[in-house]
Amino acid sequence: MNRIYLDNSATTPLCKAARAAMTNAMEHYGNPSSLHESGADAAARLKNDRAAVCAALGMRDATSGQLIFTGCGTEANTLAVCGVAAAKPKKGERTVLSTDSEHPSVENNLRRLEKEGYRVVRLSTRGGELDLSAAEPYLDSSLFMVTAMLVNNETGARYRVEELFRMAHEKNPRCLCHCDATQAFLKVPFSFDTLGADLLTVSAHKIGGPKGVGALALSRAVLSGKSLSPVLFGGGQEGGLRSGTENTVGIAGFAAAATAGAATFRADVEHMRALSKKLIAGLAGTEIRVNRPPVCAPHIVSLTMPDIKSETVLHFLSRAGIAVSSGSACSSHERDPSASLLAFGLSPRAADTTIRVSFSPQNTEEEVEKLLAALHSGLTDLIRIRH
């Protein structure tokens, strides 16, 4: 059976460019921190790969910021949220502004800060729109950090974080703004230099790179103000902010995937948007509800089934050779309804009957047609069984 993979928000297949770069990097096994020739070669390659990811992120002046390679997006988010909190004076600002639909790698760190006495304010994202008006009362001298995702990993909502960051910086220039751009990188147009974030998270395996590599981009303000403390301690790699020997093979794959994706970005976005439109059009007249935010990333479509549990639909589609998701892969084993879907406005029951389809540039219209055929036949069978 030819399997159809439509769970690209969870992870993506390794692209050809990344595979080739990683194969080549395996032949250059030196440690970038070593002083001999092999180490110097590894260090030079690491510098070039760092520059490639910076270029794909729109960091035009590489000296204006720094890119810290991490073991994954979760680690980058943890370094951003907890590292900023650890670097600030113990007295003074105690407020963090965020959203009610953050990825668990941000939300669980916010809960940790709350236990340490910080006040965390979560703005509503109901209907896929960030409630900027609700931020106004908290934009004062007590605010030291804003953390908000650019694209929601379950609904595809594209939040207006630029405005939130601008408001925060205008009211309190000392406030640092972090953006989890894991689902946005090479999916929606943005540039680190213009987004307004001081810290920004991306991950390799969401763009055709390997698992086990993430990155945190830092602004000049973070570096000059020494506003970030490490959460891993050791040999002082990555500018002293992320100790541990760099994963040079994985980083090479990350850089190659980022370069390849940046080169075909416009065409890829249009292709994924066309696939999403085809799927949505093909569901017209059915009992399946499309959860479509006002501004949406091109690759994610959230669908609520007519009182059929998402787990049942996933198993049905899997038997048909089609892989989709019920939401975030990082919380797929949780029993509680998705916090992101509840924040969007779905009831607990509706959230429990919602699936996520997520495309990559490699998916085809034929695959969408096969998904539609499976959903149509599945609705008939599953609704009959339900009754």
mmCIF file of N, CA and C in Angstrom, residues 132-188:
data_model
loop_
_atom_site.group_PDB
_atom_site.id
_atom_site.type_symbol
_atom_site.label_atom_id
_atom_site.label_comp_id
_atom_site.label_asym_id
_atom_site.label_seq_id
_atom_site.Cartn_x
_atom_site.Cartn_y
_atom_site.Cartn_z
ATOM 1 N N LEU A 132 -5.484 41.610 21.403
ATOM 2 C CA LEU A 132 -4.486 42.617 21.751
ATOM 3 C C LEU A 132 -5.013 43.636 22.752
ATOM 4 N N SER A 133 -6.316 43.917 22.708
ATOM 5 C CA SER A 133 -6.874 44.919 23.620
ATOM 6 C C SER A 133 -6.738 44.476 25.072
ATOM 7 N N ALA A 134 -6.770 43.159 25.299
ATOM 8 C CA ALA A 134 -6.659 42.647 26.664
ATOM 9 C C ALA A 134 -5.246 42.782 27.210
ATOM 10 N N ALA A 135 -4.278 43.072 26.341
ATOM 11 C CA ALA A 135 -2.889 43.205 26.793
ATOM 12 C C ALA A 135 -2.628 44.550 27.452
ATOM 13 N N GLU A 136 -3.402 45.568 27.086
ATOM 14 C CA GLU A 136 -3.143 46.942 27.528
ATOM 15 C C GLU A 136 -2.904 47.105 29.029
ATOM 16 N N PRO A 137 -3.738 46.520 29.896
ATOM 17 C CA PRO A 137 -3.557 46.744 31.337
ATOM 18 C C PRO A 137 -2.242 46.190 31.895
ATOM 19 N N TYR A 138 -1.592 45.313 31.149
ATOM 20 C CA TYR A 138 -0.392 44.655 31.672
ATOM 21 C C TYR A 138 0.902 45.192 31.060
ATOM 22 N N LEU A 139 0.776 46.176 30.187
ATOM 23 C CA LEU A 139 1.953 46.744 29.535
ATOM 24 C C LEU A 139 2.520 47.868 30.398
ATOM 25 N N ASP A 140 3.123 47.477 31.511
ATOM 26 C CA ASP A 140 3.675 48.461 32.434
ATOM 27 C C ASP A 140 5.062 48.030 32.881
ATOM 28 N N SER A 141 5.567 48.677 33.908
ATOM 29 C CA SER A 141 6.938 48.430 34.352
ATOM 30 C C SER A 141 7.134 47.057 34.977
ATOM 31 N N SER A 142 6.045 46.362 35.329
ATOM 32 C CA SER A 142 6.181 45.032 35.931
ATOM 33 C C SER A 142 6.386 43.946 34.879
ATOM 34 N N LEU A 143 6.167 44.296 33.597
ATOM 35 C CA LEU A 143 6.273 43.314 32.519
ATOM 36 C C LEU A 143 7.729 43.163 32.094
ATOM 37 N N PHE A 144 8.263 41.933 32.169
ATOM 38 C CA PHE A 144 9.645 41.730 31.744
ATOM 39 C C PHE A 144 9.773 40.788 30.554
ATOM 40 N N MET A 145 8.696 40.057 30.226
ATOM 41 C CA MET A 145 8.792 39.160 29.083
ATOM 42 C C MET A 145 7.418 38.932 28.453
ATOM 43 N N VAL A 146 7.423 38.856 27.124
ATOM 44 C CA VAL A 146 6.261 38.423 26.342
ATOM 45 C C VAL A 146 6.700 37.195 25.562
ATOM 46 N N THR A 147 5.893 36.145 25.588
ATOM 47 C CA THR A 147 6.172 34.968 24.760
ATOM 48 C C THR A 147 4.896 34.555 24.056
ATOM 49 N N ALA A 148 4.940 34.545 22.728
ATOM 50 C CA ALA A 148 3.749 34.242 21.939
ATOM 51 C C ALA A 148 4.151 33.547 20.649
ATOM 52 N N MET A 149 3.434 32.489 20.301
ATOM 53 C CA MET A 149 3.718 31.758 19.066
ATOM 54 C C MET A 149 3.224 32.539 17.862
ATOM 55 N N LEU A 150 3.874 32.323 16.737
ATOM 56 C CA LEU A 150 3.482 33.017 15.511
ATOM 57 C C LEU A 150 2.371 32.271 14.790
ATOM 58 N N VAL A 151 2.486 30.938 14.699
ATOM 59 C CA VAL A 151 1.460 30.094 14.083
ATOM 60 C C VAL A 151 1.095 28.983 15.045
ATOM 61 N N ASN A 152 -0.199 28.827 15.293
ATOM 62 C CA ASN A 152 -0.644 27.758 16.185
ATOM 63 C C ASN A 152 -0.500 26.405 15.507
ATOM 64 N N ASN A 153 0.070 25.459 16.214
ATOM 65 C CA ASN A 153 0.383 24.159 15.632
ATOM 66 C C ASN A 153 -0.830 23.267 15.423
ATOM 67 N N GLU A 154 -1.984 23.617 15.987
ATOM 68 C CA GLU A 154 -3.180 22.782 15.830
ATOM 69 C C GLU A 154 -4.230 23.391 14.919
ATOM 70 N N THR A 155 -4.411 24.694 14.981
ATOM 71 C CA THR A 155 -5.428 25.346 14.152
ATOM 72 C C THR A 155 -4.835 26.039 12.939
ATOM 73 N N GLY A 156 -3.530 26.299 12.975
ATOM 74 C CA GLY A 156 -2.903 27.033 11.880
ATOM 75 C C GLY A 156 -3.075 28.532 11.969
ATOM 76 N N ALA A 157 -3.697 29.021 13.053
ATOM 77 C CA ALA A 157 -3.922 30.457 13.204
ATOM 78 C C ALA A 157 -2.604 31.218 13.203
ATOM 79 N N ARG A 158 -2.561 32.286 12.435
ATOM 80 C CA ARG A 158 -1.389 33.167 12.372
ATOM 81 C C ARG A 158 -1.704 34.378 13.241
ATOM 82 N N TYR A 159 -1.031 34.489 14.393
ATOM 83 C CA TYR A 159 -1.317 35.549 15.345
ATOM 84 C C TYR A 159 -0.557 36.834 15.021
ATOM 85 N N ARG A 160 -1.131 37.953 15.429
ATOM 86 C CA ARG A 160 -0.532 39.270 15.161
ATOM 87 C C ARG A 160 0.502 39.606 16.241
ATOM 88 N N VAL A 161 1.547 38.804 16.302
ATOM 89 C CA VAL A 161 2.537 38.997 17.358
ATOM 90 C C VAL A 161 3.357 40.264 17.138
ATOM 91 N N GLU A 162 3.527 40.691 15.879
ATOM 92 C CA GLU A 162 4.287 41.921 15.625
ATOM 93 C C GLU A 162 3.697 43.087 16.417
ATOM 94 N N GLU A 163 2.364 43.205 16.413
ATOM 95 C CA GLU A 163 1.710 44.300 17.115
ATOM 96 C C GLU A 163 1.875 44.171 18.618
ATOM 97 N N LEU A 164 1.761 42.936 19.110
ATOM 98 C CA LEU A 164 1.925 42.703 20.542
ATOM 99 C C LEU A 164 3.344 43.068 20.991
ATOM 100 N N PHE A 165 4.338 42.653 20.209
ATOM 101 C CA PHE A 165 5.722 42.962 20.562
ATOM 102 C C PHE A 165 5.980 44.463 20.507
ATOM 103 N N ARG A 166 5.415 45.125 19.490
ATOM 104 C CA ARG A 166 5.601 46.577 19.371
ATOM 105 C C ARG A 166 4.986 47.291 20.575
ATOM 106 N N MET A 167 3.771 46.895 20.954
ATOM 107 C CA MET A 167 3.104 47.503 22.110
ATOM 108 C C MET A 167 3.931 47.318 23.381
ATOM 109 N N ALA A 168 4.458 46.115 23.558
ATOM 110 C CA ALA A 168 5.232 45.821 24.767
ATOM 111 C C ALA A 168 6.514 46.639 24.816
ATOM 112 N N HIS A 169 7.215 46.743 23.692
ATOM 113 C CA HIS A 169 8.466 47.495 23.657
ATOM 114 C C HIS A 169 8.228 48.995 23.854
ATOM 115 N N GLU A 170 7.119 49.501 23.320
ATOM 116 C CA GLU A 170 6.824 50.929 23.465
ATOM 117 C C GLU A 170 6.535 51.284 24.919
ATOM 118 N N LYS A 171 5.808 50.407 25.606
ATOM 119 C CA LYS A 171 5.433 50.679 26.998
ATOM 120 C C LYS A 171 6.573 50.397 27.970
ATOM 121 N N ASN A 172 7.382 49.389 27.645
ATOM 122 C CA ASN A 172 8.483 49.029 28.525
ATOM 123 C C ASN A 172 9.657 48.550 27.677
ATOM 124 N N PRO A 173 10.587 49.429 27.331
ATOM 125 C CA PRO A 173 11.710 49.064 26.467
ATOM 126 C C PRO A 173 12.574 47.943 27.031
ATOM 127 N N ARG A 174 12.511 47.723 28.350
ATOM 128 C CA ARG A 174 13.312 46.653 28.952
ATOM 129 C C ARG A 174 12.696 45.272 28.737
ATOM 130 N N CYS A 175 11.434 45.236 28.345
ATOM 131 C CA CYS A 175 10.737 43.959 28.155
ATOM 132 C C CYS A 175 11.340 43.203 26.967
ATOM 133 N N LEU A 176 11.537 41.908 27.131
ATOM 134 C CA LEU A 176 12.042 41.059 26.059
ATOM 135 C C LEU A 176 10.899 40.226 25.485
ATOM 136 N N CYS A 177 10.876 40.103 24.168
ATOM 137 C CA CYS A 177 9.794 39.390 23.484
ATOM 138 C C CYS A 177 10.323 38.132 22.815
ATOM 139 N N HIS A 178 9.689 37.020 23.115
ATOM 140 C CA HIS A 178 10.065 35.719 22.540
ATOM 141 C C HIS A 178 8.943 35.215 21.651
ATOM 142 N N CYS A 179 9.326 34.652 20.515
ATOM 143 C CA CYS A 179 8.345 34.089 19.585
ATOM 144 C C CYS A 179 8.702 32.645 19.267
ATOM 145 N N ASP A 180 7.757 31.747 19.490
ATOM 146 C CA ASP A 180 7.908 30.364 19.043
ATOM 147 C C ASP A 180 7.433 30.326 17.588
ATOM 148 N N ALA A 181 8.389 30.287 16.672
ATOM 149 C CA ALA A 181 8.077 30.302 15.238
ATOM 150 C C ALA A 181 8.258 28.930 14.612
ATOM 151 N N THR A 182 8.174 27.886 15.419
ATOM 152 C CA THR A 182 8.418 26.530 14.942
ATOM 153 C C THR A 182 7.511 26.156 13.780
ATOM 154 N N GLN A 183 6.215 26.476 13.881
ATOM 155 C CA GLN A 183 5.266 26.130 12.816
ATOM 156 C C GLN A 183 5.202 27.190 11.732
ATOM 157 N N ALA A 184 5.871 28.306 11.930
ATOM 158 C CA ALA A 184 5.819 29.408 10.955
ATOM 159 C C ALA A 184 6.992 29.411 9.999
ATOM 160 N N PHE A 185 8.130 28.887 10.436
ATOM 161 C CA PHE A 185 9.363 28.967 9.647
ATOM 162 C C PHE A 185 9.190 28.269 8.303
ATOM 163 N N LEU A 186 9.387 29.036 7.237
ATOM 164 C CA LEU A 186 9.247 28.584 5.846
ATOM 165 C C LEU A 186 7.821 28.147 5.508
ATOM 166 N N LYS A 187 6.858 28.655 6.283
ATOM 167 C CA LYS A 187 5.437 28.411 6.004
ATOM 168 C C LYS A 187 4.679 29.718 5.783
ATOM 169 N N VAL A 188 5.036 30.748 6.552
ATOM 170 C CA VAL A 188 4.426 32.073 6.387
ATOM 171 C C VAL A 188 5.534 33.110 6.274
#
